[in-house]
Amino acid sequence: MSSVPHPASPSADLVRPSLAGLIRLNHPASGIGLYRIAVKAVESGGYLSRFKARGMEFAESRPYAPGDDVRNLDWRVTARTGRTHTKLFREERERPVMLSVDYRAAMWFATRGAFKSVRVAQLAALLAWSASHHGDRVGGQVFSEQGCSEFKPEHGQRGVLRLIRQLADAQAPALPAAASEAVPATAMKRLQQHVRPGTLVFVLSDFRGFDTAAQTALGALTRHSSVVPVFVYDPLEAGLPESGRFRVSDTVRELAFDAGHRSAERWREKFEARRGELERFARGHGMRWLVCSTADDPLAFLQRALRASSKTR
């Protein structure tokens, strides 16, 4: 009989995330270059963001100079002083960051590393802490077969703590939940309602069951926001051993199968086809596409993935 890890032991974070463990990610998150995916080009006086619909904040008025955009004329100051003035703006550095986390029953699984649910929680915590270090507002969405909840982005650590408490307090399904193909579509449609233009959105999931309706809702977010899908998978999903007889169980049903060369090849082809379809969808909508294994270290993965993505855009 296997023992359940004590919540205080390091192995406890392999099967479910602890609040203490997610809080400890605060310090290392400061080393994640979240803004490397935000800067498009450096210009005099600031930077131009690649994130859509970022706000522009009024800075000051100054006398008009040849070449100034006439659309930015400050008519009030012009009328008051009798001299033509133009408005100057600066880009708002603050932005909302929204993290949508998939906690469906299929996420409470892994054969190597940590459960997929643990990995998405750790990745979400690292991204949330990184956003907080940059002065951004942090909000979240957690969805499963039991329901879907959202909270709007907030300043400081409050938004981060709301998210990680929800992730740490969520109960693992005692039995396999009844599959509901409507869950991803419902979650993405709700996300549309809660995401304001200019938001940076991360969706962390294995993307099972993301049908046309879910993809349509997710794709619609890219019209006014930047969306980063983070695809989390277990190595067994990517490839079976090429020989051996195995048994798998969901605590209710049990299945035995032989993993021969042909079976392993078909399994791998099916996984790659699904992954390829999702990646083409993401690329087609201008989304950044990140892929993380349950065996990956979440901090090293984000540092590597965001550094690499900054070089490819």
CSV table of C-alpha atoms in Angstrom, one decimal:
chain,number,residue,atom,x,y,z
A,1,MET,CA,0.0,0.0,0.0
A,2,SER,CA,1.4,3.4,-1.0
A,3,SER,CA,1.4,6.1,1.6
A,4,VAL,CA,0.1,9.6,1.0
A,5,PRO,CA,2.8,12.2,1.3
A,6,HIS,CA,2.5,14.5,4.3
A,7,PRO,CA,1.7,18.1,3.3
A,8,ALA,CA,4.9,19.3,4.9
A,9,SER,CA,7.1,16.9,2.9
A,10,PRO,CA,8.7,17.9,-0.4
A,11,SER,CA,7.0,15.0,-2.2
A,12,ALA,CA,3.6,16.4,-1.3
A,13,ASP,CA,4.0,19.0,-4.0
A,14,LEU,CA,4.2,16.2,-6.6
A,15,VAL,CA,0.6,15.2,-6.3
A,16,ARG,CA,-1.0,18.5,-5.2
A,17,PRO,CA,0.4,22.0,-4.8
A,18,SER,CA,0.8,23.4,-1.3
A,19,LEU,CA,0.2,27.0,-0.4
A,20,ALA,CA,3.6,27.2,1.2
A,21,GLY,CA,5.2,25.8,-2.0
A,22,LEU,CA,3.5,28.3,-4.3
A,23,ILE,CA,4.4,31.2,-2.0
A,24,ARG,CA,8.1,30.1,-2.1
A,25,LEU,CA,8.0,30.7,-5.8
A,26,ASN,CA,7.8,34.4,-5.2
A,27,HIS,CA,11.5,35.0,-5.0
A,28,PRO,CA,12.7,32.9,-8.0
A,29,ALA,CA,9.9,34.4,-10.1
A,30,SER,CA,11.7,37.7,-10.1
A,31,GLY,CA,14.2,36.1,-12.5
A,32,ILE,CA,11.6,35.3,-15.2
A,33,GLY,CA,11.8,37.8,-18.1
A,34,LEU,CA,8.0,38.2,-18.5
A,35,TYR,CA,8.6,41.5,-20.3
A,36,ARG,CA,10.8,39.9,-22.9
A,37,ILE,CA,7.6,38.9,-24.6
A,38,ALA,CA,6.2,42.4,-24.2
A,39,VAL,CA,8.8,44.6,-25.8
A,40,LYS,CA,8.5,45.0,-29.6
A,41,ALA,CA,11.1,47.7,-30.2
A,42,VAL,CA,12.9,50.3,-28.2
A,43,GLU,CA,12.3,53.9,-29.2
A,44,SER,CA,13.3,57.2,-27.9
A,45,GLY,CA,11.4,58.0,-24.7
A,46,GLY,CA,10.2,54.5,-24.0
A,47,TYR,CA,9.2,51.3,-25.7
A,48,LEU,CA,6.5,50.1,-28.1
A,49,SER,CA,4.5,47.2,-26.7
A,50,ARG,CA,3.5,44.3,-28.9
A,51,PHE,CA,0.5,43.7,-26.6
A,52,LYS,CA,-2.7,45.0,-28.2
A,53,ALA,CA,-4.8,47.8,-26.8
A,54,ARG,CA,-2.3,48.9,-24.1
A,55,GLY,CA,-3.5,52.2,-22.6
A,56,MET,CA,-1.9,55.6,-23.3
A,57,GLU,CA,-1.6,57.9,-20.4
A,58,PHE,CA,-1.6,61.7,-20.7
A,59,ALA,CA,1.8,63.1,-19.7
A,60,GLU,CA,1.9,66.8,-20.4
A,61,SER,CA,1.3,69.6,-22.9
A,62,ARG,CA,4.0,71.6,-24.7
A,63,PRO,CA,4.1,74.2,-27.5
A,64,TYR,CA,3.3,72.8,-30.9
A,65,ALA,CA,6.4,72.0,-33.1
A,66,PRO,CA,6.4,71.2,-36.8
A,67,GLY,CA,5.8,67.5,-37.4
A,68,ASP,CA,3.6,67.0,-34.4
A,69,ASP,CA,0.4,65.0,-35.0
A,70,VAL,CA,-2.4,67.5,-35.3
A,71,ARG,CA,-4.8,64.9,-33.8
A,72,ASN,CA,-3.0,65.4,-30.5
A,73,LEU,CA,-3.5,69.2,-30.3
A,74,ASP,CA,-4.5,70.3,-26.8
A,75,TRP,CA,-7.3,72.7,-27.6
A,76,ARG,CA,-8.0,73.7,-24.1
A,77,VAL,CA,-4.4,74.9,-23.4
A,78,THR,CA,-4.3,76.4,-26.9
A,79,ALA,CA,-7.4,78.5,-26.1
A,80,ARG,CA,-6.2,79.5,-22.7
A,81,THR,CA,-2.7,80.6,-23.7
A,82,GLY,CA,-3.4,81.7,-27.3
A,83,ARG,CA,-0.5,79.6,-28.4
A,84,THR,CA,-0.9,76.2,-30.1
A,85,HIS,CA,0.0,73.3,-27.8
A,86,THR,CA,0.1,69.5,-28.4
A,87,LYS,CA,-0.5,66.7,-25.9
A,88,LEU,CA,2.3,64.2,-25.0
A,89,PHE,CA,1.4,60.7,-24.0
A,90,ARG,CA,3.3,57.9,-22.3
A,91,GLU,CA,2.4,54.2,-22.5
A,92,GLU,CA,1.0,52.8,-19.3
A,93,ARG,CA,3.5,50.4,-17.9
A,94,GLU,CA,0.8,48.6,-15.8
A,95,ARG,CA,-1.3,45.9,-17.5
A,96,PRO,CA,-3.7,43.2,-16.4
A,97,VAL,CA,-2.4,39.7,-16.4
A,98,MET,CA,-5.0,36.9,-16.4
A,99,LEU,CA,-4.1,33.2,-15.7
A,100,SER,CA,-6.6,30.6,-16.7
A,101,VAL,CA,-5.8,27.2,-15.0
A,102,ASP,CA,-7.3,23.9,-16.1
A,103,TYR,CA,-8.1,21.7,-13.0
A,104,ARG,CA,-10.3,19.1,-14.7
A,105,ALA,CA,-10.0,15.5,-13.5
A,106,ALA,CA,-7.6,14.5,-16.3
A,107,MET,CA,-5.1,17.1,-15.0
A,108,TRP,CA,-4.7,15.1,-11.7
A,109,PHE,CA,-2.4,12.6,-13.4
A,110,ALA,CA,1.3,12.0,-14.2
A,111,THR,CA,3.8,9.1,-14.6
A,112,ARG,CA,6.9,11.3,-14.2
A,113,GLY,CA,7.7,14.5,-12.4
A,114,ALA,CA,4.5,16.0,-10.9
A,115,PHE,CA,0.8,15.8,-11.6
A,116,LYS,CA,-0.3,18.0,-14.5
A,117,SER,CA,-2.4,19.9,-12.0
A,118,VAL,CA,0.7,20.6,-9.9
A,119,ARG,CA,2.7,21.8,-12.9
A,120,VAL,CA,0.0,24.2,-14.1
A,121,ALA,CA,-0.4,25.5,-10.6
A,122,GLN,CA,3.4,26.1,-10.3
A,123,LEU,CA,3.6,27.7,-13.7
A,124,ALA,CA,0.7,29.9,-12.9
A,125,ALA,CA,2.2,30.9,-9.6
A,126,LEU,CA,5.6,31.8,-11.2
A,127,LEU,CA,3.9,33.9,-13.9
A,128,ALA,CA,1.7,35.6,-11.4
A,129,TRP,CA,4.6,36.5,-9.1
A,130,SER,CA,6.6,37.7,-12.0
A,131,ALA,CA,3.8,39.9,-13.1
A,132,SER,CA,3.5,41.3,-9.6
A,133,HIS,CA,7.2,42.1,-9.5
A,134,HIS,CA,6.7,44.1,-12.7
A,135,GLY,CA,3.8,46.1,-11.1
A,136,ASP,CA,1.1,44.4,-13.1
A,137,ARG,CA,-2.4,43.5,-11.8
A,138,VAL,CA,-3.0,39.8,-11.5
A,139,GLY,CA,-6.3,38.0,-11.9
A,140,GLY,CA,-7.3,34.4,-12.5
A,141,GLN,CA,-9.7,31.7,-13.6
A,142,VAL,CA,-9.8,28.1,-12.4
A,143,PHE,CA,-12.1,25.7,-14.2
A,144,SER,CA,-13.0,22.0,-13.7
A,145,GLU,CA,-16.0,19.7,-14.0
A,146,GLN,CA,-17.2,21.1,-10.7
A,147,GLY,CA,-17.4,24.6,-11.9
A,148,CYS,CA,-15.6,27.7,-13.0
A,149,SER,CA,-14.6,30.7,-11.0
A,150,GLU,CA,-12.9,34.0,-11.9
A,151,PHE,CA,-11.6,37.0,-10.1
A,152,LYS,CA,-10.6,40.3,-11.6
A,153,PRO,CA,-7.0,41.5,-11.7
A,154,GLU,CA,-5.7,43.3,-8.5
A,155,HIS,CA,-2.6,45.2,-7.6
A,156,GLY,CA,0.2,43.9,-5.5
A,157,GLN,CA,0.4,40.5,-3.9
A,158,ARG,CA,-3.4,40.3,-3.2
A,159,GLY,CA,-4.2,39.1,-6.7
A,160,VAL,CA,-1.4,36.5,-6.6
A,161,LEU,CA,-2.5,35.2,-3.2
A,162,ARG,CA,-6.1,34.8,-4.3
A,163,LEU,CA,-5.0,32.7,-7.2
A,164,ILE,CA,-2.6,30.4,-5.4
A,165,ARG,CA,-4.9,29.9,-2.4
A,166,GLN,CA,-7.6,28.7,-4.8
A,167,LEU,CA,-5.1,26.4,-6.5
A,168,ALA,CA,-3.8,25.0,-3.2
A,169,ASP,CA,-7.3,24.6,-1.7
A,170,ALA,CA,-8.9,22.8,-4.6
A,171,GLN,CA,-9.8,19.2,-3.8
A,172,ALA,CA,-8.7,16.4,-6.1
A,173,PRO,CA,-11.6,14.5,-7.6
A,174,ALA,CA,-12.3,11.4,-5.3
A,175,LEU,CA,-13.5,9.5,-8.4
A,176,PRO,CA,-13.2,10.3,-12.1
A,177,ALA,CA,-15.5,13.1,-12.8
A,178,ALA,CA,-18.2,12.7,-15.5
A,179,ALA,CA,-16.7,14.0,-18.7
A,180,SER,CA,-18.2,17.2,-19.9
A,181,GLU,CA,-17.1,18.3,-23.3
A,182,ALA,CA,-18.8,21.7,-22.6
A,183,VAL,CA,-16.3,22.6,-19.8
A,184,PRO,CA,-13.5,24.1,-22.0
A,185,ALA,CA,-15.9,26.0,-24.2
A,186,THR,CA,-17.8,27.4,-21.2
A,187,ALA,CA,-14.6,28.4,-19.5
A,188,MET,CA,-13.2,30.2,-22.5
A,189,LYS,CA,-16.5,32.0,-23.1
A,190,ARG,CA,-16.5,33.1,-19.5
A,191,LEU,CA,-12.9,34.2,-19.9
A,192,GLN,CA,-13.9,36.4,-22.8
A,193,GLN,CA,-16.4,38.2,-20.5
A,194,HIS,CA,-13.7,38.9,-17.8
A,195,VAL,CA,-10.7,39.9,-19.9
A,196,ARG,CA,-10.4,43.5,-20.8
A,197,PRO,CA,-8.6,44.8,-23.9
A,198,GLY,CA,-4.8,44.9,-23.4
A,199,THR,CA,-4.7,42.0,-21.0
A,200,LEU,CA,-2.0,39.4,-21.1
A,201,VAL,CA,-3.7,36.0,-20.9
A,202,PHE,CA,-2.1,32.7,-20.1
A,203,VAL,CA,-4.1,29.5,-20.5
A,204,LEU,CA,-2.5,26.5,-18.8
A,205,SER,CA,-4.0,23.2,-19.8
A,206,ASP,CA,-3.5,19.9,-21.6
A,207,PHE,CA,-6.2,21.2,-24.0
A,208,ARG,CA,-8.1,17.9,-24.1
A,209,GLY,CA,-11.6,18.6,-25.3
A,210,PHE,CA,-10.9,22.1,-26.7
A,211,ASP,CA,-13.4,21.7,-29.5
A,212,THR,CA,-14.3,24.2,-32.1
A,213,ALA,CA,-16.5,26.2,-29.7
A,214,ALA,CA,-13.6,26.4,-27.2
A,215,GLN,CA,-11.1,27.4,-29.9
A,216,THR,CA,-13.4,30.0,-31.3
A,217,ALA,CA,-13.8,31.6,-27.9
A,218,LEU,CA,-10.1,31.5,-27.2
A,219,GLY,CA,-9.2,32.8,-30.6
A,220,ALA,CA,-11.6,35.8,-30.1
A,221,LEU,CA,-9.5,36.9,-27.2
A,222,THR,CA,-6.6,37.6,-29.5
A,223,ARG,CA,-8.5,40.5,-31.2
A,224,HIS,CA,-7.8,42.8,-28.2
A,225,SER,CA,-5.4,40.9,-26.0
A,226,SER,CA,-2.2,38.8,-26.1
A,227,VAL,CA,-2.8,35.1,-25.4
A,228,VAL,CA,-0.2,32.5,-24.5
A,229,PRO,CA,-1.4,28.9,-24.4
A,230,VAL,CA,0.8,26.7,-22.2
A,231,PHE,CA,0.4,23.0,-23.2
A,232,VAL,CA,1.2,20.7,-20.3
A,233,TYR,CA,1.6,17.0,-21.0
A,234,ASP,CA,2.9,13.8,-19.3
A,235,PRO,CA,5.7,11.9,-21.1
A,236,LEU,CA,3.5,8.8,-21.3
A,237,GLU,CA,1.0,10.7,-23.4
A,238,ALA,CA,3.7,11.5,-25.9
A,239,GLY,CA,5.1,8.0,-26.2
A,240,LEU,CA,4.5,4.5,-24.9
A,241,PRO,CA,7.3,2.1,-24.1
A,242,GLU,CA,7.9,-0.1,-27.2
A,243,SER,CA,7.4,-3.3,-25.4
A,244,GLY,CA,5.7,-4.8,-22.4
A,245,ARG,CA,2.2,-5.4,-21.0
A,246,PHE,CA,0.7,-2.7,-18.9
A,247,ARG,CA,-2.4,-2.1,-16.8
A,248,VAL,CA,-4.0,1.3,-16.3
A,249,SER,CA,-6.9,2.2,-14.0
A,250,ASP,CA,-9.0,5.3,-13.1
A,251,THR,CA,-9.9,3.6,-9.8
A,252,VAL,CA,-13.2,2.4,-11.4
A,253,ARG,CA,-12.2,0.7,-14.6
A,254,GLU,CA,-9.0,-1.2,-15.5
A,255,LEU,CA,-7.5,-1.7,-18.9
A,256,ALA,CA,-4.7,-4.0,-19.9
A,257,PHE,CA,-2.8,-3.6,-23.2
A,258,ASP,CA,0.4,-4.7,-24.9
A,259,ALA,CA,2.7,-1.9,-25.9
A,260,GLY,CA,4.3,-3.3,-29.0
A,261,HIS,CA,6.2,-1.3,-31.6
A,262,ARG,CA,3.1,-0.7,-33.8
A,263,SER,CA,1.0,0.4,-30.8
A,264,ALA,CA,3.7,2.7,-29.6
A,265,GLU,CA,4.0,4.3,-33.1
A,266,ARG,CA,0.2,4.8,-33.4
A,267,TRP,CA,0.1,6.3,-29.9
A,268,ARG,CA,2.9,8.7,-30.7
A,269,GLU,CA,1.4,9.7,-34.1
A,270,LYS,CA,-1.9,10.4,-32.4
A,271,PHE,CA,-0.3,12.6,-29.8
A,272,GLU,CA,1.8,14.5,-32.4
A,273,ALA,CA,-1.3,15.1,-34.5
A,274,ARG,CA,-3.2,16.6,-31.6
A,275,ARG,CA,-0.3,18.7,-30.5
A,276,GLY,CA,0.3,19.8,-34.1
A,277,GLU,CA,-3.4,20.8,-34.6
A,278,LEU,CA,-3.3,22.9,-31.4
A,279,GLU,CA,-0.1,24.6,-32.3
A,280,ARG,CA,-1.3,25.5,-35.8
A,281,PHE,CA,-4.4,27.0,-34.2
A,282,ALA,CA,-2.3,29.0,-31.8
A,283,ARG,CA,0.1,30.2,-34.5
A,284,GLY,CA,-2.7,31.0,-36.8
A,285,HIS,CA,-4.1,33.4,-34.3
A,286,GLY,CA,-0.8,35.0,-33.5
A,287,MET,CA,-0.5,33.3,-30.1
A,288,ARG,CA,2.7,32.3,-28.5
A,289,TRP,CA,2.8,28.6,-28.0
A,290,LEU,CA,4.6,27.0,-25.0
A,291,VAL,CA,4.9,23.3,-24.3
A,292,CYS,CA,5.9,21.9,-20.9
A,293,SER,CA,6.3,18.3,-19.7
A,294,THR,CA,5.4,17.2,-16.2
A,295,ALA,CA,9.0,16.1,-15.9
A,296,ASP,CA,10.3,19.7,-16.6
A,297,ASP,CA,11.4,22.0,-13.8
A,298,PRO,CA,8.8,24.8,-14.1
A,299,LEU,CA,11.2,27.7,-13.3
A,300,ALA,CA,13.9,26.6,-15.7
A,301,PHE,CA,11.2,25.9,-18.4
A,302,LEU,CA,9.8,29.4,-18.2
A,303,GLN,CA,13.2,31.1,-18.2
A,304,ARG,CA,14.1,29.0,-21.2
A,305,ALA,CA,10.8,29.3,-23.1
A,306,LEU,CA,10.4,33.1,-22.6
A,307,ARG,CA,14.0,33.7,-23.5
A,308,ALA,CA,13.6,31.6,-26.7
A,309,SER,CA,10.3,33.2,-27.6
A,310,SER,CA,11.8,36.7,-27.4
A,311,LYS,CA,14.2,35.7,-30.2
A,312,THR,CA,11.6,34.3,-32.5
A,313,ARG,CA,9.2,37.3,-32.7
